[in-house]
Amino acid sequence: MKTICGFVGWIVGMLLGFMVLNSVPILGFALIIGGLFLGRYIGGLIEQEKEKERRVKEEQARKRRQEENERERRKQRRNEALSLARKYPEATKYYFRTHWGITKSVISDYDITDDKVDTLLGHKYSYERDELAHNAVYKAKIEAEQKEKLRQEEQEKKETARRAEIARKKAEEERKSLPNILLSCVSGWHSHGYYGSIKHKWFIDYYPYNRYKDFATASMFADWKLVWNFKNDDRISPTEHSFALQKVIKLTEDTLRETFGNRVNKLTLVCLTASTERNTKRRFEEFSNRVCNDLGMDNGFEHIRITEDVVPKHIGGTGKAKKQYDEWFFNGKFIILFDDVRTSGASLEEEKSRLESFGAKIIGAITIAQTQS
């Protein structure tokens, strides 16, 4: 505003100055120069007046907000006092007698005026106590409510205990019947009769390579590759092993889910060891970890350790490594045994006897392949 007024004043001063410049040069120059300052001065006064008006309006608006807030606060406090008076009528009568000497049979909303609100709310936390002291009916009601609450709490405790006992008995019955239930799940698996007592499931028939290599079919070669790549000896590439591992994991998990359903997490997976600790880890560690993690099974891999390596059977050794078991871990466990190839079943039967001596129950065995004659 000062700039605009200054510019206008300067224009007016110039017009007047040029009009008198020829006759009175000094006055002309004074009007030209003085017009600018006069305009700025007038503009400053106008701005000051507008600023004053703005501040007055802001102050008025602030006071209105304060008044509105105060009215709202008083309204809320009065509503709170009214609510307490309706809930605790005898205590309210007592306060009226005590503070204002007013005795009434009924305290209405109109009796609770703004000048009484703060005093009444000063008893906010003593209302219930004073109502109990001056209202026998209310006291009896509160006592009855408290007794009912205690009765309900006691009933809830009994019901909770009853349900817990039912759940405990059900869990105990299921625990006792679980071995038979799990065994019934594998009733459709193969029984080798005289050659083995363990229910057995395998994925492929395995024909000995040296006997059938000269007239093997494409599927036989594929089966041999799957077993060899899973065994993961030094001749197998990481890619070949990974492909075989993924396939065997899927076959195993699908079989376990289909056979046991939601009871699969009751089982413990135990992989038979190879002839050396190194071969056992390369062959079974990742397999066992992934299957158990995916299905929620207990993992027995870390609880059987080879203490002395031996020479594998296929190159003239005994193939039976010396092992150490965490006996406590296997007590009460329901075991699924796993191996790559079953031939006679002797290794599975030997592992079964060993684990059952620790208190485990062998439910069945899964192998990638079963040797065929």
Tab-separated table of C-alpha atoms in Angstrom:
chain	number	residue	atom	x	y	z
A	1	MET	CA	0.000	0.000	0.000
A	2	LYS	CA	2.854	2.384	0.821
A	3	THR	CA	4.432	1.658	-2.575
A	4	ILE	CA	1.159	2.238	-4.451
A	5	CYS	CA	0.370	5.471	-2.598
A	6	GLY	CA	3.947	6.633	-3.059
A	7	PHE	CA	3.699	6.030	-6.821
A	8	VAL	CA	0.336	7.820	-7.029
A	9	GLY	CA	1.686	10.716	-4.957
A	10	TRP	CA	4.716	10.944	-7.191
A	11	ILE	CA	2.500	11.084	-10.338
A	12	VAL	CA	0.279	13.775	-8.791
A	13	GLY	CA	3.364	15.688	-7.622
A	14	MET	CA	4.836	15.510	-11.108
A	15	LEU	CA	1.659	16.839	-12.716
A	16	LEU	CA	1.402	19.726	-10.269
A	17	GLY	CA	5.148	20.334	-10.399
A	18	PHE	CA	5.210	20.596	-14.184
A	19	MET	CA	2.226	22.937	-14.069
A	20	VAL	CA	4.045	25.445	-11.858
A	21	LEU	CA	7.603	24.646	-12.941
A	22	ASN	CA	7.857	27.493	-15.398
A	23	SER	CA	6.377	30.098	-13.084
A	24	VAL	CA	7.821	28.863	-9.762
A	25	PRO	CA	10.648	26.388	-10.448
A	26	ILE	CA	11.479	25.705	-6.807
A	27	LEU	CA	7.871	24.945	-5.958
A	28	GLY	CA	7.630	22.691	-8.999
A	29	PHE	CA	10.643	20.614	-7.976
A	30	ALA	CA	9.318	20.472	-4.394
A	31	LEU	CA	5.962	19.161	-5.594
A	32	ILE	CA	7.599	16.554	-7.851
A	33	ILE	CA	9.862	15.220	-5.067
A	34	GLY	CA	7.500	15.794	-2.154
A	35	GLY	CA	4.648	13.933	-3.875
A	36	LEU	CA	6.518	10.649	-3.495
A	37	PHE	CA	7.098	11.029	0.244
A	38	LEU	CA	3.613	12.365	0.857
A	39	GLY	CA	2.111	9.387	-0.960
A	40	ARG	CA	4.223	6.915	1.040
A	41	TYR	CA	3.283	8.671	4.274
A	42	ILE	CA	-0.426	8.484	3.475
A	43	GLY	CA	-0.022	4.821	2.397
A	44	GLY	CA	1.708	4.057	5.715
A	45	LEU	CA	-1.151	5.574	7.677
A	46	ILE	CA	-3.635	3.477	5.696
A	47	GLU	CA	-1.612	0.295	6.339
A	48	GLN	CA	-1.391	1.085	10.060
A	49	GLU	CA	-5.139	1.553	10.218
A	50	LYS	CA	-5.746	-1.757	8.389
A	51	GLU	CA	-3.273	-3.569	10.672
A	52	LYS	CA	-5.063	-2.124	13.688
A	53	GLU	CA	-8.410	-3.313	12.346
A	54	ARG	CA	-6.965	-6.764	11.654
A	55	ARG	CA	-5.605	-7.058	15.200
A	56	VAL	CA	-8.922	-5.907	16.646
A	57	LYS	CA	-10.741	-8.562	14.597
A	58	GLU	CA	-8.252	-11.273	15.653
A	59	GLU	CA	-8.653	-10.282	19.294
A	60	GLN	CA	-12.430	-10.368	18.989
A	61	ALA	CA	-12.281	-13.777	17.294
A	62	ARG	CA	-9.930	-15.056	20.011
A	63	LYS	CA	-12.288	-13.855	22.738
A	64	ARG	CA	-15.233	-15.484	20.976
A	65	ARG	CA	-13.320	-18.777	20.810
A	66	GLN	CA	-12.428	-18.503	24.466
A	67	GLU	CA	-16.036	-17.790	25.353
A	68	GLU	CA	-17.221	-20.715	23.223
A	69	ASN	CA	-14.657	-23.014	24.792
A	70	GLU	CA	-15.644	-21.846	28.240
A	71	ARG	CA	-19.330	-22.392	27.492
A	72	GLU	CA	-18.556	-25.858	26.135
A	73	ARG	CA	-16.429	-26.654	29.203
A	74	ARG	CA	-19.190	-25.488	31.543
A	75	LYS	CA	-21.737	-27.476	29.575
A	76	GLN	CA	-19.620	-30.624	29.819
A	77	ARG	CA	-19.019	-30.132	33.538
A	78	ARG	CA	-22.710	-29.506	34.154
A	79	ASN	CA	-23.624	-32.635	32.179
A	80	GLU	CA	-21.109	-34.570	34.262
A	81	ALA	CA	-22.631	-33.171	37.474
A	82	LEU	CA	-26.122	-34.057	36.215
A	83	SER	CA	-25.001	-37.591	35.390
A	84	LEU	CA	-23.549	-38.060	38.887
A	85	ALA	CA	-26.689	-36.634	40.484
A	86	ARG	CA	-28.919	-39.053	38.578
A	87	LYS	CA	-26.694	-42.003	39.381
A	88	TYR	CA	-26.176	-41.113	43.048
A	89	PRO	CA	-29.345	-39.226	44.177
A	90	GLU	CA	-28.900	-39.700	47.946
A	91	ALA	CA	-25.285	-38.521	47.867
A	92	THR	CA	-26.395	-35.435	45.903
A	93	LYS	CA	-29.075	-34.653	48.522
A	94	TYR	CA	-26.418	-34.985	51.201
A	95	TYR	CA	-24.155	-32.485	49.402
A	96	PHE	CA	-27.038	-30.014	49.003
A	97	ARG	CA	-27.721	-30.178	52.766
A	98	THR	CA	-24.033	-29.914	53.653
A	99	HIS	CA	-22.978	-27.069	51.345
A	100	TRP	CA	-26.114	-24.979	50.847
A	101	GLY	CA	-28.477	-26.064	53.633
A	102	ILE	CA	-31.015	-27.208	51.070
A	103	THR	CA	-33.176	-30.200	51.974
A	104	LYS	CA	-35.210	-31.704	49.166
A	105	SER	CA	-36.833	-35.069	48.568
A	106	VAL	CA	-35.766	-34.970	44.923
A	107	ILE	CA	-32.940	-33.039	43.298
A	108	SER	CA	-33.968	-32.094	39.769
A	109	ASP	CA	-31.765	-30.968	36.881
A	110	TYR	CA	-32.925	-27.382	37.437
A	111	ASP	CA	-31.562	-27.452	40.986
A	112	ILE	CA	-28.037	-28.041	39.700
A	113	THR	CA	-27.127	-24.538	38.619
A	114	ASP	CA	-23.786	-23.406	37.271
A	115	ASP	CA	-22.682	-22.018	40.651
A	116	LYS	CA	-23.086	-25.475	42.229
A	117	VAL	CA	-21.360	-27.537	39.534
A	118	ASP	CA	-17.760	-27.085	40.696
A	119	THR	CA	-18.638	-27.928	44.295
A	120	LEU	CA	-20.519	-31.065	43.283
A	121	LEU	CA	-17.700	-32.205	40.998
A	122	GLY	CA	-15.314	-31.727	43.895
A	123	HIS	CA	-16.974	-34.878	45.294
A	124	LYS	CA	-16.518	-36.754	42.035
A	125	TYR	CA	-14.477	-39.555	43.593
A	126	SER	CA	-16.543	-39.829	46.794
A	127	TYR	CA	-20.016	-40.015	45.244
A	128	GLU	CA	-20.243	-43.805	45.286
A	129	ARG	CA	-18.971	-44.075	48.857
A	130	ASP	CA	-21.447	-41.444	50.100
A	131	GLU	CA	-24.293	-43.046	48.140
A	132	LEU	CA	-23.573	-46.325	49.897
A	133	ALA	CA	-23.605	-44.514	53.238
A	134	HIS	CA	-26.947	-42.741	52.628
A	135	ASN	CA	-28.839	-45.127	50.337
A	136	ALA	CA	-29.619	-48.577	51.732
A	137	VAL	CA	-31.273	-49.698	48.494
A	138	TYR	CA	-28.254	-48.684	46.449
A	139	LYS	CA	-25.960	-50.360	48.953
A	140	ALA	CA	-27.942	-53.583	48.695
A	141	LYS	CA	-27.881	-53.340	44.905
A	142	ILE	CA	-24.102	-52.865	44.812
A	143	GLU	CA	-23.563	-55.727	47.243
A	144	ALA	CA	-25.806	-57.950	45.123
A	145	GLU	CA	-23.887	-56.949	41.983
A	146	GLN	CA	-20.600	-57.709	43.685
A	147	LYS	CA	-21.869	-61.098	44.829
A	148	GLU	CA	-23.132	-61.837	41.321
A	149	LYS	CA	-19.788	-60.787	39.860
A	150	LEU	CA	-17.952	-63.063	42.281
A	151	ARG	CA	-20.371	-65.871	41.474
A	152	GLN	CA	-19.817	-65.413	37.744
A	153	GLU	CA	-16.055	-65.291	38.207
A	154	GLU	CA	-16.170	-68.469	40.230
A	155	GLN	CA	-18.401	-70.068	37.608
A	156	GLU	CA	-15.980	-68.998	34.881
A	157	LYS	CA	-13.073	-70.468	36.834
A	158	LYS	CA	-14.932	-73.752	37.205
A	159	GLU	CA	-15.855	-73.748	33.514
A	160	THR	CA	-12.260	-72.982	32.533
A	161	ALA	CA	-11.014	-75.769	34.771
A	162	ARG	CA	-13.657	-78.127	33.348
A	163	ARG	CA	-12.660	-77.337	29.771
A	164	ALA	CA	-8.984	-77.689	30.636
A	165	GLU	CA	-9.673	-81.096	32.168
A	166	ILE	CA	-11.638	-82.170	29.086
A	167	ALA	CA	-8.813	-80.984	26.855
A	168	ARG	CA	-6.267	-82.781	29.038
A	169	LYS	CA	-8.240	-86.023	28.915
A	170	LYS	CA	-8.727	-85.676	25.179
A	171	ALA	CA	-5.012	-85.037	24.694
A	172	GLU	CA	-4.200	-88.005	26.915
A	173	GLU	CA	-6.570	-90.247	24.975
A	174	GLU	CA	-5.130	-89.032	21.690
A	175	ARG	CA	-1.604	-89.562	22.991
A	176	LYS	CA	-2.449	-93.126	23.966
A	177	SER	CA	-4.215	-93.854	20.705
A	178	LEU	CA	-1.773	-91.914	18.505
A	179	PRO	CA	0.572	-94.866	17.805
A	180	ASN	CA	-2.317	-96.975	16.515
A	181	ILE	CA	-3.697	-94.030	14.531
A	182	LEU	CA	-0.336	-93.377	12.896
A	183	LEU	CA	0.165	-97.060	12.177
A	184	SER	CA	-3.275	-97.212	10.584
A	185	CYS	CA	-2.223	-94.366	8.278
A	186	VAL	CA	0.525	-96.554	6.762
A	187	SER	CA	-1.645	-99.647	6.448
A	188	GLY	CA	-1.577	-99.190	2.690
A	189	TRP	CA	2.218	-99.133	2.533
A	190	HIS	CA	4.085	-102.254	1.458
A	191	SER	CA	4.848	-105.071	3.891
A	192	HIS	CA	7.912	-107.150	3.100
A	193	GLY	CA	6.743	-109.942	5.378
A	194	TYR	CA	9.560	-112.312	6.239
A	195	TYR	CA	12.104	-109.812	4.935
A	196	GLY	CA	11.047	-106.903	7.122
A	197	SER	CA	8.620	-105.763	9.795
A	198	ILE	CA	8.509	-102.081	8.760
A	199	LYS	CA	5.784	-100.650	6.553
A	200	HIS	CA	7.597	-99.319	3.508
A	201	LYS	CA	6.968	-96.736	0.790
A	202	TRP	CA	9.291	-96.162	-2.180
A	203	PHE	CA	9.139	-94.059	-5.331
A	204	ILE	CA	11.027	-96.018	-7.976
A	205	ASP	CA	12.125	-99.602	-8.640
A	206	TYR	CA	15.910	-99.871	-8.675
A	207	TYR	CA	17.563	-102.453	-10.924
A	208	PRO	CA	21.268	-103.036	-10.137
A	209	TYR	CA	23.331	-101.131	-12.692
A	210	ASN	CA	26.018	-103.765	-13.328
A	211	ARG	CA	23.388	-106.401	-14.023
A	212	TYR	CA	21.063	-104.364	-16.260
A	213	LYS	CA	23.260	-101.683	-17.863
A	214	ASP	CA	23.605	-103.468	-21.203
A	215	PHE	CA	19.871	-103.674	-21.883
A	216	ALA	CA	18.494	-100.862	-19.656
A	217	THR	CA	15.562	-98.712	-20.730
A	218	ALA	CA	15.546	-94.912	-20.719
A	219	SER	CA	13.442	-94.906	-17.535
A	220	MET	CA	15.957	-97.182	-15.797
A	221	PHE	CA	18.780	-94.785	-16.694
A	222	ALA	CA	16.678	-91.885	-15.359
A	223	ASP	CA	16.056	-93.767	-12.112
A	224	TRP	CA	19.755	-94.529	-11.667
A	225	LYS	CA	20.613	-90.856	-12.268
A	226	LEU	CA	18.072	-89.728	-9.687
A	227	VAL	CA	19.560	-92.006	-6.995
A	228	TRP	CA	23.178	-91.221	-7.876
A	229	ASN	CA	22.595	-87.478	-8.040
A	230	PHE	CA	20.796	-87.550	-4.688
A	231	LYS	CA	23.692	-89.448	-3.088
A	232	ASN	CA	25.853	-86.461	-4.070
A	233	ASP	CA	29.318	-87.980	-4.211
A	234	ASP	CA	32.268	-86.044	-5.602
A	235	ARG	CA	31.406	-86.861	-9.226
A	236	ILE	CA	28.001	-85.157	-9.037
A	237	SER	CA	27.716	-81.475	-9.931
A	238	PRO	CA	25.834	-79.068	-7.616
A	239	THR	CA	23.191	-78.550	-10.323
A	240	GLU	CA	22.572	-82.282	-10.710
A	241	HIS	CA	22.296	-82.754	-6.951
A	242	SER	CA	20.008	-79.758	-6.536
A	243	PHE	CA	17.610	-81.051	-9.191
A	244	ALA	CA	17.500	-84.536	-7.636
A	245	LEU	CA	17.168	-83.124	-4.115
A	246	GLN	CA	14.219	-80.949	-5.084
A	247	LYS	CA	12.440	-83.866	-6.740
A	248	VAL	CA	12.958	-86.236	-3.789
A	249	ILE	CA	11.843	-83.574	-1.298
A	250	LYS	CA	8.598	-83.059	-3.227
A	251	LEU	CA	7.942	-86.796	-3.501
A	252	THR	CA	8.603	-87.265	0.216
A	253	GLU	CA	6.509	-84.309	1.381
A	254	ASP	CA	3.597	-85.223	-0.892
A	255	THR	CA	3.665	-88.795	0.416
A	256	LEU	CA	3.758	-87.711	4.069
A	257	ARG	CA	0.955	-85.154	3.638
A	258	GLU	CA	-1.231	-87.621	1.767
A	259	THR	CA	-0.591	-90.405	4.292
A	260	PHE	CA	-0.806	-88.550	7.618
A	261	GLY	CA	-2.717	-85.333	6.880
A	262	ASN	CA	-2.666	-82.906	9.805
A	263	ARG	CA	-0.942	-85.493	12.013
A	264	VAL	CA	2.306	-85.255	10.063
A	265	ASN	CA	3.692	-82.831	12.662
A	266	LYS	CA	3.522	-85.625	15.248
A	267	LEU	CA	6.304	-87.468	13.417
A	268	THR	CA	10.083	-87.393	13.628
A	269	LEU	CA	12.213	-87.888	10.536
A	270	VAL	CA	15.352	-90.009	10.920
A	271	CYS	CA	17.692	-90.467	7.945
A	272	LEU	CA	19.931	-93.515	7.994
A	273	THR	CA	23.582	-92.549	8.052
A	274	ALA	CA	26.074	-93.175	5.254
A	275	SER	CA	29.462	-94.775	5.877
A	276	THR	CA	31.148	-91.460	6.717
A	277	GLU	CA	30.128	-88.257	8.447
A	278	ARG	CA	30.971	-86.222	5.331
A	279	ASN	CA	28.791	-88.330	3.049
A	280	THR	CA	25.947	-88.284	5.557
A	281	LYS	CA	25.930	-84.480	5.667
A	282	ARG	CA	26.214	-84.132	1.856
A	283	ARG	CA	23.413	-86.606	1.317
A	284	PHE	CA	20.852	-86.009	4.061
A	285	GLU	CA	21.402	-82.768	5.994
A	286	GLU	CA	19.673	-80.315	3.650
A	287	PHE	CA	17.005	-82.868	2.763
A	288	SER	CA	16.140	-83.517	6.414
A	289	ASN	CA	16.125	-79.820	7.362
A	290	ARG	CA	13.871	-78.790	4.501
A	291	VAL	CA	11.337	-81.589	4.885
A	292	CYS	CA	11.053	-81.056	8.643
A	293	ASN	CA	10.750	-77.282	8.313
A	294	ASP	CA	8.099	-77.569	5.593
A	295	LEU	CA	5.976	-80.135	7.438
A	296	GLY	CA	6.589	-79.146	11.065
A	297	MET	CA	8.182	-82.509	11.882
A	298	ASP	CA	10.855	-83.099	14.498
A	299	ASN	CA	14.296	-83.517	12.956
A	300	GLY	CA	16.475	-86.353	14.178
A	301	PHE	CA	19.468	-85.491	11.984
A	302	GLU	CA	21.469	-83.566	14.610
A	303	HIS	CA	20.820	-86.220	17.253
A	304	ILE	CA	22.763	-89.020	15.567
A	305	ARG	CA	26.510	-88.521	15.126
A	306	ILE	CA	29.099	-90.717	13.401
A	307	THR	CA	32.041	-91.240	15.727
A	308	GLU	CA	34.099	-93.401	13.393
A	309	ASP	CA	33.946	-93.521	9.583
A	310	VAL	CA	34.108	-96.847	7.720
A	311	VAL	CA	34.724	-98.013	4.158
A	312	PRO	CA	31.511	-98.215	2.073
A	313	LYS	CA	30.143	-101.666	1.190
A	314	HIS	CA	30.357	-101.181	-2.576
A	315	ILE	CA	34.159	-100.900	-2.383
A	316	GLY	CA	34.673	-103.794	0.016
A	317	GLY	CA	34.054	-102.286	3.464
A	318	THR	CA	31.540	-103.124	6.176
A	319	GLY	CA	29.538	-99.966	5.549
A	320	LYS	CA	28.508	-99.754	9.234
A	321	ALA	CA	29.848	-96.609	10.831
A	322	LYS	CA	30.034	-96.278	14.603
A	323	LYS	CA	27.356	-93.851	15.859
A	324	GLN	CA	26.351	-91.962	18.963
A	325	TYR	CA	22.673	-91.206	19.707
A	326	ASP	CA	20.967	-88.630	21.920
A	327	GLU	CA	18.819	-91.296	23.569
A	328	TRP	CA	16.678	-88.781	25.468
A	329	PHE	CA	15.564	-87.154	22.205
A	330	PHE	CA	14.114	-90.330	20.718
A	331	ASN	CA	12.158	-91.414	23.797
A	332	GLY	CA	8.438	-91.252	22.958
A	333	LYS	CA	9.012	-90.162	19.344
A	334	PHE	CA	7.081	-91.568	16.374
A	335	ILE	CA	9.679	-92.203	13.705
A	336	ILE	CA	9.651	-92.210	9.917
A	337	LEU	CA	12.928	-93.701	8.679
A	338	PHE	CA	14.418	-92.496	5.391
A	339	ASP	CA	17.130	-93.924	3.144
A	340	ASP	CA	18.081	-93.635	-0.505
A	341	VAL	CA	17.840	-97.312	-1.520
A	342	ARG	CA	16.420	-100.355	0.279
A	343	THR	CA	17.818	-103.694	-0.757
A	344	SER	CA	17.315	-106.360	1.899
A	345	GLY	CA	15.955	-104.012	4.554
A	346	ALA	CA	18.564	-105.084	7.071
A	347	SER	CA	19.799	-101.528	7.696
A	348	LEU	CA	16.256	-100.277	8.322
A	349	GLU	CA	15.511	-103.150	10.699
A	350	GLU	CA	18.748	-102.564	12.578
A	351	GLU	CA	17.951	-98.841	12.967
A	352	LYS	CA	14.424	-99.705	14.083
A	353	SER	CA	15.714	-101.970	16.850
A	354	ARG	CA	18.211	-99.362	18.005
A	355	LEU	CA	15.708	-96.489	18.172
A	356	GLU	CA	13.010	-98.587	19.834
A	357	SER	CA	15.498	-99.475	22.561
A	358	PHE	CA	15.457	-95.723	23.403
A	359	GLY	CA	11.644	-95.652	23.673
A	360	ALA	CA	10.792	-94.615	20.107
A	361	LYS	CA	8.039	-96.110	17.941
A	362	ILE	CA	8.832	-96.793	14.277
A	363	ILE	CA	5.804	-95.954	12.131
A	364	GLY	CA	7.253	-96.660	8.708
A	365	ALA	CA	10.097	-96.140	6.267
A	366	ILE	CA	10.425	-94.194	3.045
A	367	THR	CA	13.144	-94.774	0.476
A	368	ILE	CA	13.753	-93.302	-2.931
A	369	ALA	CA	14.104	-96.766	-4.413
A	370	GLN	CA	13.600	-100.463	-3.735
A	371	THR	CA	16.114	-102.831	-5.297
A	372	GLN	CA	14.579	-105.333	-7.671
A	373	SER	CA	16.199	-108.654	-8.528
